[in-house]
Every structure is written in structure tokens, then in C-alpha cells.
Coordinates of C-alpha atoms (C1' of nucleotides) in Angstrom, one line a residue:
Chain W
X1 CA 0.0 0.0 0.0
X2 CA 2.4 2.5 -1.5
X3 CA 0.0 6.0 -1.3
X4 CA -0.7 7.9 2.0
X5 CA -3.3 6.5 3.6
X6 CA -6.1 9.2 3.9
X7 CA -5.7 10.6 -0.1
X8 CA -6.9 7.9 -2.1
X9 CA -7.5 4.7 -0.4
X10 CA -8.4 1.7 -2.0
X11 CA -12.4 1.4 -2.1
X12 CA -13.7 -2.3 -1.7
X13 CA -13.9 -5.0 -4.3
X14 CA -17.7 -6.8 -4.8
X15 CA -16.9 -9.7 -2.6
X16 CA -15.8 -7.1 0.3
X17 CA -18.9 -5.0 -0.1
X18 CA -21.4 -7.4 -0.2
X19 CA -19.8 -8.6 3.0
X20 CA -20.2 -5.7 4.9
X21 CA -23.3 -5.0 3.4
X22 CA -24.6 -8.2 4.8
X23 CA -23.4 -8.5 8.0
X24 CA -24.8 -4.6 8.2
X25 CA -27.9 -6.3 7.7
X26 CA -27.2 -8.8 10.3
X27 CA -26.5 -6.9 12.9
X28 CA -29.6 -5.0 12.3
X29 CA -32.2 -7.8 11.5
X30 CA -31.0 -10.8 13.7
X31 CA -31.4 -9.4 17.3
X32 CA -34.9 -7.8 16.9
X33 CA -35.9 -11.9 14.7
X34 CA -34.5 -13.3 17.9
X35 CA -36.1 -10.9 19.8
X36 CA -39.6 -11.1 18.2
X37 CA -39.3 -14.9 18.4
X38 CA -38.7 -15.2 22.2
X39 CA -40.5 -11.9 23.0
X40 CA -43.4 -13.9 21.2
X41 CA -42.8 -17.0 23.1
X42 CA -42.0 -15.8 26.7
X43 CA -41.9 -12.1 26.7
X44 CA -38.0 -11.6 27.4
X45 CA -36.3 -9.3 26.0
X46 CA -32.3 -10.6 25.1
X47 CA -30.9 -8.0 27.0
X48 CA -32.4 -9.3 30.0
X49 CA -32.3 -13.1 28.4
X50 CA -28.4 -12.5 28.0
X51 CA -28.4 -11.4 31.7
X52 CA -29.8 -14.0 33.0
X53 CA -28.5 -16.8 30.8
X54 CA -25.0 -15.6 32.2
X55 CA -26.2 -15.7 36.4
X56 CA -27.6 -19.2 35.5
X57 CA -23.6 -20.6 34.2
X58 CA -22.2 -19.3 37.6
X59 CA -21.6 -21.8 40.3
X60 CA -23.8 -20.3 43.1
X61 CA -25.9 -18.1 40.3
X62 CA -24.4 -14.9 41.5
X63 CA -22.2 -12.7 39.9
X64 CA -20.9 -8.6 40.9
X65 CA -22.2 -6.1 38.7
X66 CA -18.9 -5.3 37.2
X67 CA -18.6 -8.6 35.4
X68 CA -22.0 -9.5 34.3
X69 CA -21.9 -6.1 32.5
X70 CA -18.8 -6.9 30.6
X71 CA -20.1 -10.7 29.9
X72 CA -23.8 -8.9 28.6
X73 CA -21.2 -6.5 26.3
X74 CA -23.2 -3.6 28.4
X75 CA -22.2 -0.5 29.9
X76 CA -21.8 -0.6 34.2
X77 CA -25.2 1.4 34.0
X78 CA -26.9 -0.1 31.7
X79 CA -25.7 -3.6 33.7
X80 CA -28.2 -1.9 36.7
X81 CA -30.6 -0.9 34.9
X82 CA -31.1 -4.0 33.4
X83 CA -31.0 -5.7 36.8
X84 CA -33.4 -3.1 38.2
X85 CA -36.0 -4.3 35.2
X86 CA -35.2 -8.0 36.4
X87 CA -35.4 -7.3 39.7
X88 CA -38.8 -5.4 39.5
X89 CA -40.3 -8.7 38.0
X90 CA -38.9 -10.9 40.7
X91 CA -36.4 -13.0 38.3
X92 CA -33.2 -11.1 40.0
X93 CA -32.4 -10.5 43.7
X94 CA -29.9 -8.1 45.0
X95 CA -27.3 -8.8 48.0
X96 CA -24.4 -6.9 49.0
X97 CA -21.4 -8.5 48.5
X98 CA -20.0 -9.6 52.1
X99 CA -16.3 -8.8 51.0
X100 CA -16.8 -5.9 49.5
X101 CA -19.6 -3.6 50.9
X102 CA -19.1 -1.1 48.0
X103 CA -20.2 -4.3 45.8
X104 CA -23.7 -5.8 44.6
X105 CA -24.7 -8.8 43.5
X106 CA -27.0 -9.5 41.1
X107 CA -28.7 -13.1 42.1
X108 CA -30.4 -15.2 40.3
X109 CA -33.8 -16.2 42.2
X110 CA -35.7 -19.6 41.4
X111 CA -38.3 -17.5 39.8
X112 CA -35.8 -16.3 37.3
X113 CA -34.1 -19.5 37.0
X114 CA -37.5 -21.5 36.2
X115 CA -38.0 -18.8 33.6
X116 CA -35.0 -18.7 32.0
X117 CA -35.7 -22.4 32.1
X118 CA -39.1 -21.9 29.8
X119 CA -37.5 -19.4 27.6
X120 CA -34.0 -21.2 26.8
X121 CA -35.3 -23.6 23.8
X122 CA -37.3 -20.8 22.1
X123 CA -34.0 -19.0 22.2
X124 CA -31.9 -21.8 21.0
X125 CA -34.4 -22.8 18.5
X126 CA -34.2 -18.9 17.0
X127 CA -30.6 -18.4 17.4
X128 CA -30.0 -21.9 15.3
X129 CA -32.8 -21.2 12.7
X130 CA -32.2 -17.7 12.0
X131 CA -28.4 -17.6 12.5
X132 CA -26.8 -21.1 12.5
X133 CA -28.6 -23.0 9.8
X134 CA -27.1 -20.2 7.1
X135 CA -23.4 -21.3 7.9
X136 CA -23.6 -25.3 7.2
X137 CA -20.9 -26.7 5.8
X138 CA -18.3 -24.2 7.0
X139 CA -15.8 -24.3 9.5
X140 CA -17.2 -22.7 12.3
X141 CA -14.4 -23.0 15.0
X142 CA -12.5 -21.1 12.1
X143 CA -15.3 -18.4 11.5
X144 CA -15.3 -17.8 15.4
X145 CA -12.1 -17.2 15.9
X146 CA -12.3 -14.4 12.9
X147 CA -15.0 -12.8 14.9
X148 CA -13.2 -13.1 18.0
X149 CA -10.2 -11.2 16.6
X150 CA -12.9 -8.7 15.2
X151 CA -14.8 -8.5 18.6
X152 CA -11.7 -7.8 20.1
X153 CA -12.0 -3.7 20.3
X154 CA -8.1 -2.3 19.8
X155 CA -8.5 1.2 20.4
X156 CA -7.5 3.4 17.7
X157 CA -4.2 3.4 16.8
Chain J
X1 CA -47.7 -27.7 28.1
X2 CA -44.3 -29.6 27.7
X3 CA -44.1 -30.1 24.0
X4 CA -41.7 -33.1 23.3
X5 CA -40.7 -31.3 20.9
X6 CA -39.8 -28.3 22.5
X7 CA -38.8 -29.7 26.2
X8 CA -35.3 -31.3 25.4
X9 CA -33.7 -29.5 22.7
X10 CA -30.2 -30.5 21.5
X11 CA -27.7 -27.7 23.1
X12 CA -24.6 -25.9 21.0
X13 CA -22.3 -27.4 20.4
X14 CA -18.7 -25.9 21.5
X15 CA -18.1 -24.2 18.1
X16 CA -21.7 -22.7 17.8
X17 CA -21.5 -21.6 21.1
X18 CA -18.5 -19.9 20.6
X19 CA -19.4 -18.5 16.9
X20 CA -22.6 -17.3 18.4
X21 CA -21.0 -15.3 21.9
X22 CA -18.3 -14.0 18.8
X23 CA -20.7 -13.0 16.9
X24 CA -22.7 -11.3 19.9
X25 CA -19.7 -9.2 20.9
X26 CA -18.9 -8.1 17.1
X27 CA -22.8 -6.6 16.6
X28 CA -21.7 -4.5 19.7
X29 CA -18.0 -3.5 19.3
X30 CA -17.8 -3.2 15.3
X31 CA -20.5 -0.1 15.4
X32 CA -19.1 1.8 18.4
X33 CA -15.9 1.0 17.1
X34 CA -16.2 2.2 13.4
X35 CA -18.6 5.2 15.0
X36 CA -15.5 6.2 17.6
X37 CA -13.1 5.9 14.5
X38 CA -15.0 8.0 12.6
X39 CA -16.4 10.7 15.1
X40 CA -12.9 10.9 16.2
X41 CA -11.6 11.8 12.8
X42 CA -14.7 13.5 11.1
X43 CA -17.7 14.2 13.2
X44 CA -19.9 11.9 11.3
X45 CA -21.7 8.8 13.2
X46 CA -22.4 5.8 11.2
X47 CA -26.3 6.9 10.7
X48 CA -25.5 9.6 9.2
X49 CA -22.6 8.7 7.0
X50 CA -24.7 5.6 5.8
X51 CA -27.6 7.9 4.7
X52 CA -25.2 10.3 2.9
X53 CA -23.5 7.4 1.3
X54 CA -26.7 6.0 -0.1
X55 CA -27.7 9.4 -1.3
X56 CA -24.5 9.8 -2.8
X57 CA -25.1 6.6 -4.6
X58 CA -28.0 7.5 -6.7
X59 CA -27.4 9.0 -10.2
X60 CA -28.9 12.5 -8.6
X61 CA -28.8 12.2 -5.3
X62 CA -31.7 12.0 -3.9
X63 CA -34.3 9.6 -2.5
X64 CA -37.5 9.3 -1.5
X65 CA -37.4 8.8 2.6
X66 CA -39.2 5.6 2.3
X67 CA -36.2 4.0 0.5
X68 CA -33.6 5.6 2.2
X69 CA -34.9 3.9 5.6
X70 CA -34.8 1.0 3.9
X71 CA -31.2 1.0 2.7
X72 CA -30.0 2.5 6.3
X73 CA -31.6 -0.2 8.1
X74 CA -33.9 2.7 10.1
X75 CA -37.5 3.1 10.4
X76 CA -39.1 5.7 8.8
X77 CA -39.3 7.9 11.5
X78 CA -35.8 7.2 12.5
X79 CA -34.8 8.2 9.2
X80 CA -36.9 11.6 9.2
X81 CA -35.0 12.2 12.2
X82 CA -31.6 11.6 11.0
X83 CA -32.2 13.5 7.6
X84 CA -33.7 16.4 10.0
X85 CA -30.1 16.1 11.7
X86 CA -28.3 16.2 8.5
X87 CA -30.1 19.1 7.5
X88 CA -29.3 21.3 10.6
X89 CA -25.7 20.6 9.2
X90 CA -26.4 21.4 5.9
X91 CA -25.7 18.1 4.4
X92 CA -28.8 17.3 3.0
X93 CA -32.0 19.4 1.5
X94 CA -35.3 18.3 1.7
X95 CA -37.5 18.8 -1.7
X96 CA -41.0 18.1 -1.8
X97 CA -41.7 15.1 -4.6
X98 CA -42.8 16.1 -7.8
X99 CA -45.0 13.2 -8.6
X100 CA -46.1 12.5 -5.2
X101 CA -46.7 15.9 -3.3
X102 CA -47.1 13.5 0.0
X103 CA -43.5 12.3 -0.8
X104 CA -40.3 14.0 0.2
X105 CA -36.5 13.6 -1.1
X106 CA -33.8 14.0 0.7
X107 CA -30.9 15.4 -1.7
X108 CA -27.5 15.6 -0.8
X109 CA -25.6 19.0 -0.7
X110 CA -22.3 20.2 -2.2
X111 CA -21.7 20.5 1.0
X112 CA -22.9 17.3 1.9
X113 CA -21.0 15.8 -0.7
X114 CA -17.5 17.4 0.0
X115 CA -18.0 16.0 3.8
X116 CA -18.7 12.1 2.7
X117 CA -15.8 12.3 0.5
X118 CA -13.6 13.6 3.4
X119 CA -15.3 10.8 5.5
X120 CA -15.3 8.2 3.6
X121 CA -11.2 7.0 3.7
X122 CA -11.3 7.0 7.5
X123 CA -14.4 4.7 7.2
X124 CA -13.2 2.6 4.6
X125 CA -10.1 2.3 6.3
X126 CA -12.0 1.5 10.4
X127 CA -13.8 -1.1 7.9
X128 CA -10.6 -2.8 6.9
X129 CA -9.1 -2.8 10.1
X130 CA -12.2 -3.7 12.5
X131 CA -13.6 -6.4 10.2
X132 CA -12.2 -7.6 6.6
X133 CA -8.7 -7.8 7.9
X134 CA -9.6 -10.5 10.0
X135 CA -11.2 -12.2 7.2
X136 CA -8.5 -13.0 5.1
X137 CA -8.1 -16.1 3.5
X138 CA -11.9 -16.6 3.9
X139 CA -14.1 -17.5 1.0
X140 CA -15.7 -13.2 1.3
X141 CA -18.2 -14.5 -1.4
X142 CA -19.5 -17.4 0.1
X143 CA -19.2 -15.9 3.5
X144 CA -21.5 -12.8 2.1
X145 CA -24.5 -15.4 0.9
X146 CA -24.2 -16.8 4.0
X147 CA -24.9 -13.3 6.0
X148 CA -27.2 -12.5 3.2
X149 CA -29.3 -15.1 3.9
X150 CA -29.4 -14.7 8.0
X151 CA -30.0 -11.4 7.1
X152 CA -33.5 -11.7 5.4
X153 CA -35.7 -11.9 8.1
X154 CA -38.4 -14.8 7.6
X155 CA -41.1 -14.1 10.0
X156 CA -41.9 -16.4 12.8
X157 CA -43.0 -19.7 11.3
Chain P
dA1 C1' -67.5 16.8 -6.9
dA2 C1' -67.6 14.6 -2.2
dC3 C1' -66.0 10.6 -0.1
dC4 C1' -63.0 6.8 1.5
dG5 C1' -59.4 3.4 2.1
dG6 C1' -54.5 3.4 1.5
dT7 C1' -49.9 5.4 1.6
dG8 C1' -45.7 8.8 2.7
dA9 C1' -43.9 11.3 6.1
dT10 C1' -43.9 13.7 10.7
dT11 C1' -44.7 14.0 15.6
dG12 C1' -45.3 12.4 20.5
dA13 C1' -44.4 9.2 24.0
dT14 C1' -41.6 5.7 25.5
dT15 C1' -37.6 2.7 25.7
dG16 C1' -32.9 1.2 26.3
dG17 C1' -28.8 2.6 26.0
dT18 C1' -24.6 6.1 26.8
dC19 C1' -21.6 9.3 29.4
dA20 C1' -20.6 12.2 33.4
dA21 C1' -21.3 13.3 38.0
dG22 C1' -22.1 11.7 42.6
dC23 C1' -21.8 8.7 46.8
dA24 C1' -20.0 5.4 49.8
dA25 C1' -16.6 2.1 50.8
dA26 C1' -11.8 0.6 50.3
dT27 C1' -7.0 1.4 49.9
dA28 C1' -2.8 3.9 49.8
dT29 C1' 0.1 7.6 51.6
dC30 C1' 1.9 10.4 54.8
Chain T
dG1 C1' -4.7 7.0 62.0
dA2 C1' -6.2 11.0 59.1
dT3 C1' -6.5 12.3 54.6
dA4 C1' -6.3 11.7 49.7
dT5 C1' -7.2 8.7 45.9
dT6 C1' -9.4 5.0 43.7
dT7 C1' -13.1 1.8 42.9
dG8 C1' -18.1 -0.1 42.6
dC9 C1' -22.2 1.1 41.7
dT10 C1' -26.2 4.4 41.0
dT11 C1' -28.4 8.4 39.4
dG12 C1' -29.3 12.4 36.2
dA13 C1' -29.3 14.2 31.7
dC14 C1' -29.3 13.1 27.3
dC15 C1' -29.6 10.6 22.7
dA16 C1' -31.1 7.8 19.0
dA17 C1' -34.0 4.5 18.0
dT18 C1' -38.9 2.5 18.2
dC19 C1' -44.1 2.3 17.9
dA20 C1' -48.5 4.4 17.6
dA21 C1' -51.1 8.3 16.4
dT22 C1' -51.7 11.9 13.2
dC23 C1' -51.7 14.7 9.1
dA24 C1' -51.7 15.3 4.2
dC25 C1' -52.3 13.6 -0.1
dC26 C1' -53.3 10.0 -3.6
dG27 C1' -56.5 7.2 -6.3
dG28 C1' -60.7 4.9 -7.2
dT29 C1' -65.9 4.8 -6.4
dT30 C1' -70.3 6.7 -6.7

DNA sequence: AACCGGTGATTGATTGGTCAAGCAAATATC
DNA sequence: GATATTTGCTTGACCAATCAATCACCGGTT
């Protein structure tokens, strides 16, 4: 790439633009279809799905704030308010955390466990019929790791 | 109501499950990323540089709102709303349709124009760096079928 | 010509997120 | 051991998106 970066860069061939095109679309279309399927089914949202989904892999179905936001890819306020919503509807409990009094957290109660329960296989069911069924035949573990390298924020360099 | 069906589904296996958390942290870090990139370097969020780029794309460009929400992935009130933003800037003029005086276009300014073509390198380039660069060696073709097809919502069946 | 169902766009209310400021507890420094 | 700084979380203000209601205009019917 001889030329200075910013005076006339190299635009995108087909194969590249349809790409991003498509995976604009993606990201667009595929949360609301999952949403609208399990919204549908068992009336939670995948914010709050995601949230809960993540309390249920701990051991003891507890987790601080802090951590459950970065594992739901959500801000530290956005992680309470979310919890406030669950909480509200019983599915999340609060505690303080014993060895840290500054810190909360977020538990999961059976109520939200029994739920998350009924909602898991309408999610599943979306997440393999409008996203996994597409990519048959590839090499997923391959395809992950790509994402993973693109998920992976560097900051601007 | 346990549907047999429904009661027991088969789980993810360990590369769906990690294609699909990859692919849940891309939809939130590629946007904010590309956006930071670009606000950073010209003070235009993705919305708006999308809906310039498609006006910019049209052999006058203009377009009625209706299709330009459909192009930018918005609603149509969204769009009005990011047009009405562009305008405040000067970007983009709206001119009442000629064969449709319920219809609007949104045209693109000089103005307009010179800014998406002092925009577009640093976008091109955030989307080489964030995304296709981790793609190489992939089949972007095949790839891009697969996305398009995730990407065209079926309703709930 | 007056009407009426349908369509293009805007507006109002609400939602779900961000960032920045604040508060309380913990930790480091003197 | 008092004070300063940092850390964990919440709150306030804001923003960009959505949906539902509305307005304006179109076209066909009578």
C-alpha cells in the first residue's frame, strides 16, 4: 500500500462490499428476529435473556455487577438498569457483596431460574434457525475465531 | 404444556456456542468502534454517513425517505430524524416530490457531498481494520451469501 | 365533486442505552 | 490514623431509536 493512507485509499472490491453490506444487515435484523421470536414465546427481551442466561452458568448463580456487564457487552449502568427491570419482576435479587460492601450482587432467584428455564429452547431454537442454519458446511471454530479477533476492540491506533 | 418437541432440545455445540457469543460481541464493538473511529476523525456517526453514502449513490442524489430507511436499516421515523439532523448541518436538503406531493426527497448538498468524501477514507479504512482484515483467507463470497441469507428476516414460522 | 381506504412522512411518547457526576466504601500515603 | 485517591455502583441528563397516532395527499368509487 504505496500511497498515504487518507488521499486515495483503496475502495472495496464486490466480494468485500457485499460482506459488509450483509453482516450490516445482520447486525440489524437478527437481534430484533431473535427478539420477536422469544418476545413472542416468553416475553423476554435478550438483554435481559443474556443477563440471565450468564447468572444461570455461575456456580452459586451470583455474579458482581462489574462482570456481568462486561459478559452482557453492556455498559456498568446499563448492567443496573437492566438488573433493576429484572429485579422489578422478581427474576433477580440483590445482596451486597460480604467482601466488599461497596459491591452488589446481582442473584439469580428460582423464579428467574424457572424462567429462564421456559425461555431457553425458544431462544436456541431462534438463534439456530435464523443464525446457525445459514453457515452449514463451513468451518465454524474457524469463522469464530475471525469474529473473535474482530470483537476484540483495539483502540485506535 | 411440555411439547416433546420443545422440552429437550439438543444444546450448541462448543463451536456454535463460541461462533454465536463472537458473533454477539462483534454486533456491539464493530458499530461503536467504526462510529469512535469516525467521530474521532470527522464528526460523522455511522447513521449519518450511511444515509449520505446512499444518497451519494443515486445517479442525482436524492431519495425518497421511504427508500432511504430501507437502505440504512432505520424506520421511517428514524430516518426523518436523521435526515432532519443532517439538514441542521447542511448536508442534506429536503425537496417536496414532484409526482407524489405526500412524498419528500432528501438530496445531498455540495456541502454534503464534499463532507462524505472527506469521511469516507477513515471509514473505509475502520472497515478494513475492524472487520475484513480479520477475514483474510476466507471465501468473502460465500461468506457474504451466508450473512445475506441470515440477514432476510423470515417471519416467525 | 364529495367521499373513502390506503400510503408517505412527521410527531409524541416511550424505551434502552450512553456518558458524566455523585456517593459510599476501600485502599494507599503520609 | 487522618487524609487523599481509587473503585463499585447508582443516578441524572441526554440521545437515538422504536411504535402508535396523526396529518396530508393520492387514487378509485359513486
Amino acid at each position: 500500500m504505496p500511497n498515504p493512507s487518507e488521499s486515495t485509499p483503496q475502495p472495496l472490491g464486490p466480494d468485500e462490499e457485499s460482506l459488509v453490506r450483509a453482516l450490516g444487515q445482520v447486525m440489524h435484523v437478527l437481534p430484533r428476529a431473535i427478539d420477536a421470536d422469544m418476545v413472542g414465546d416468553r416475553q423476554l427481551p435478550l438483554t435481559e435473556y443474556t443477563a440471565l442466561m450468564n447468572l444461570s452458568e455461575t456456580p452459586d448463580r451470583r455474579m458482581r455487577m462489574n462482570e456481568l456487564a462486561a459478559l452482557c457487552h453492556l455498559s456498568l449502568s446499563g448492567m443496573t438498569r437492566t438488573i433493576i427491570r429484572l429485579e422489578t419482576q422478581g427474576l433477580v435479587r440483590r445482596e451486597r457483596c460480604e467482601e466488599d460492601a461497596r459491591g452488589w450482587n446481582a442473584v439469580l432467584t428460582d423464579e428467574g431460574f424457572a424462567r429462564l428455564e421456559e425461555s431457553w429452547p425458544s431462544h436456541l431454537a431462534a438463534v439456530r434457525r435464523r443464525f446457525l442454519q445459514h453457515f452449514e458446511g463451513f468451518d465454524l471454530a474457524q469463522l469464530a475465531r475471525a469474529f473473535e479477533r474482530a470483537g476484540t476492540a483495539e483502540s485506535t491506533d
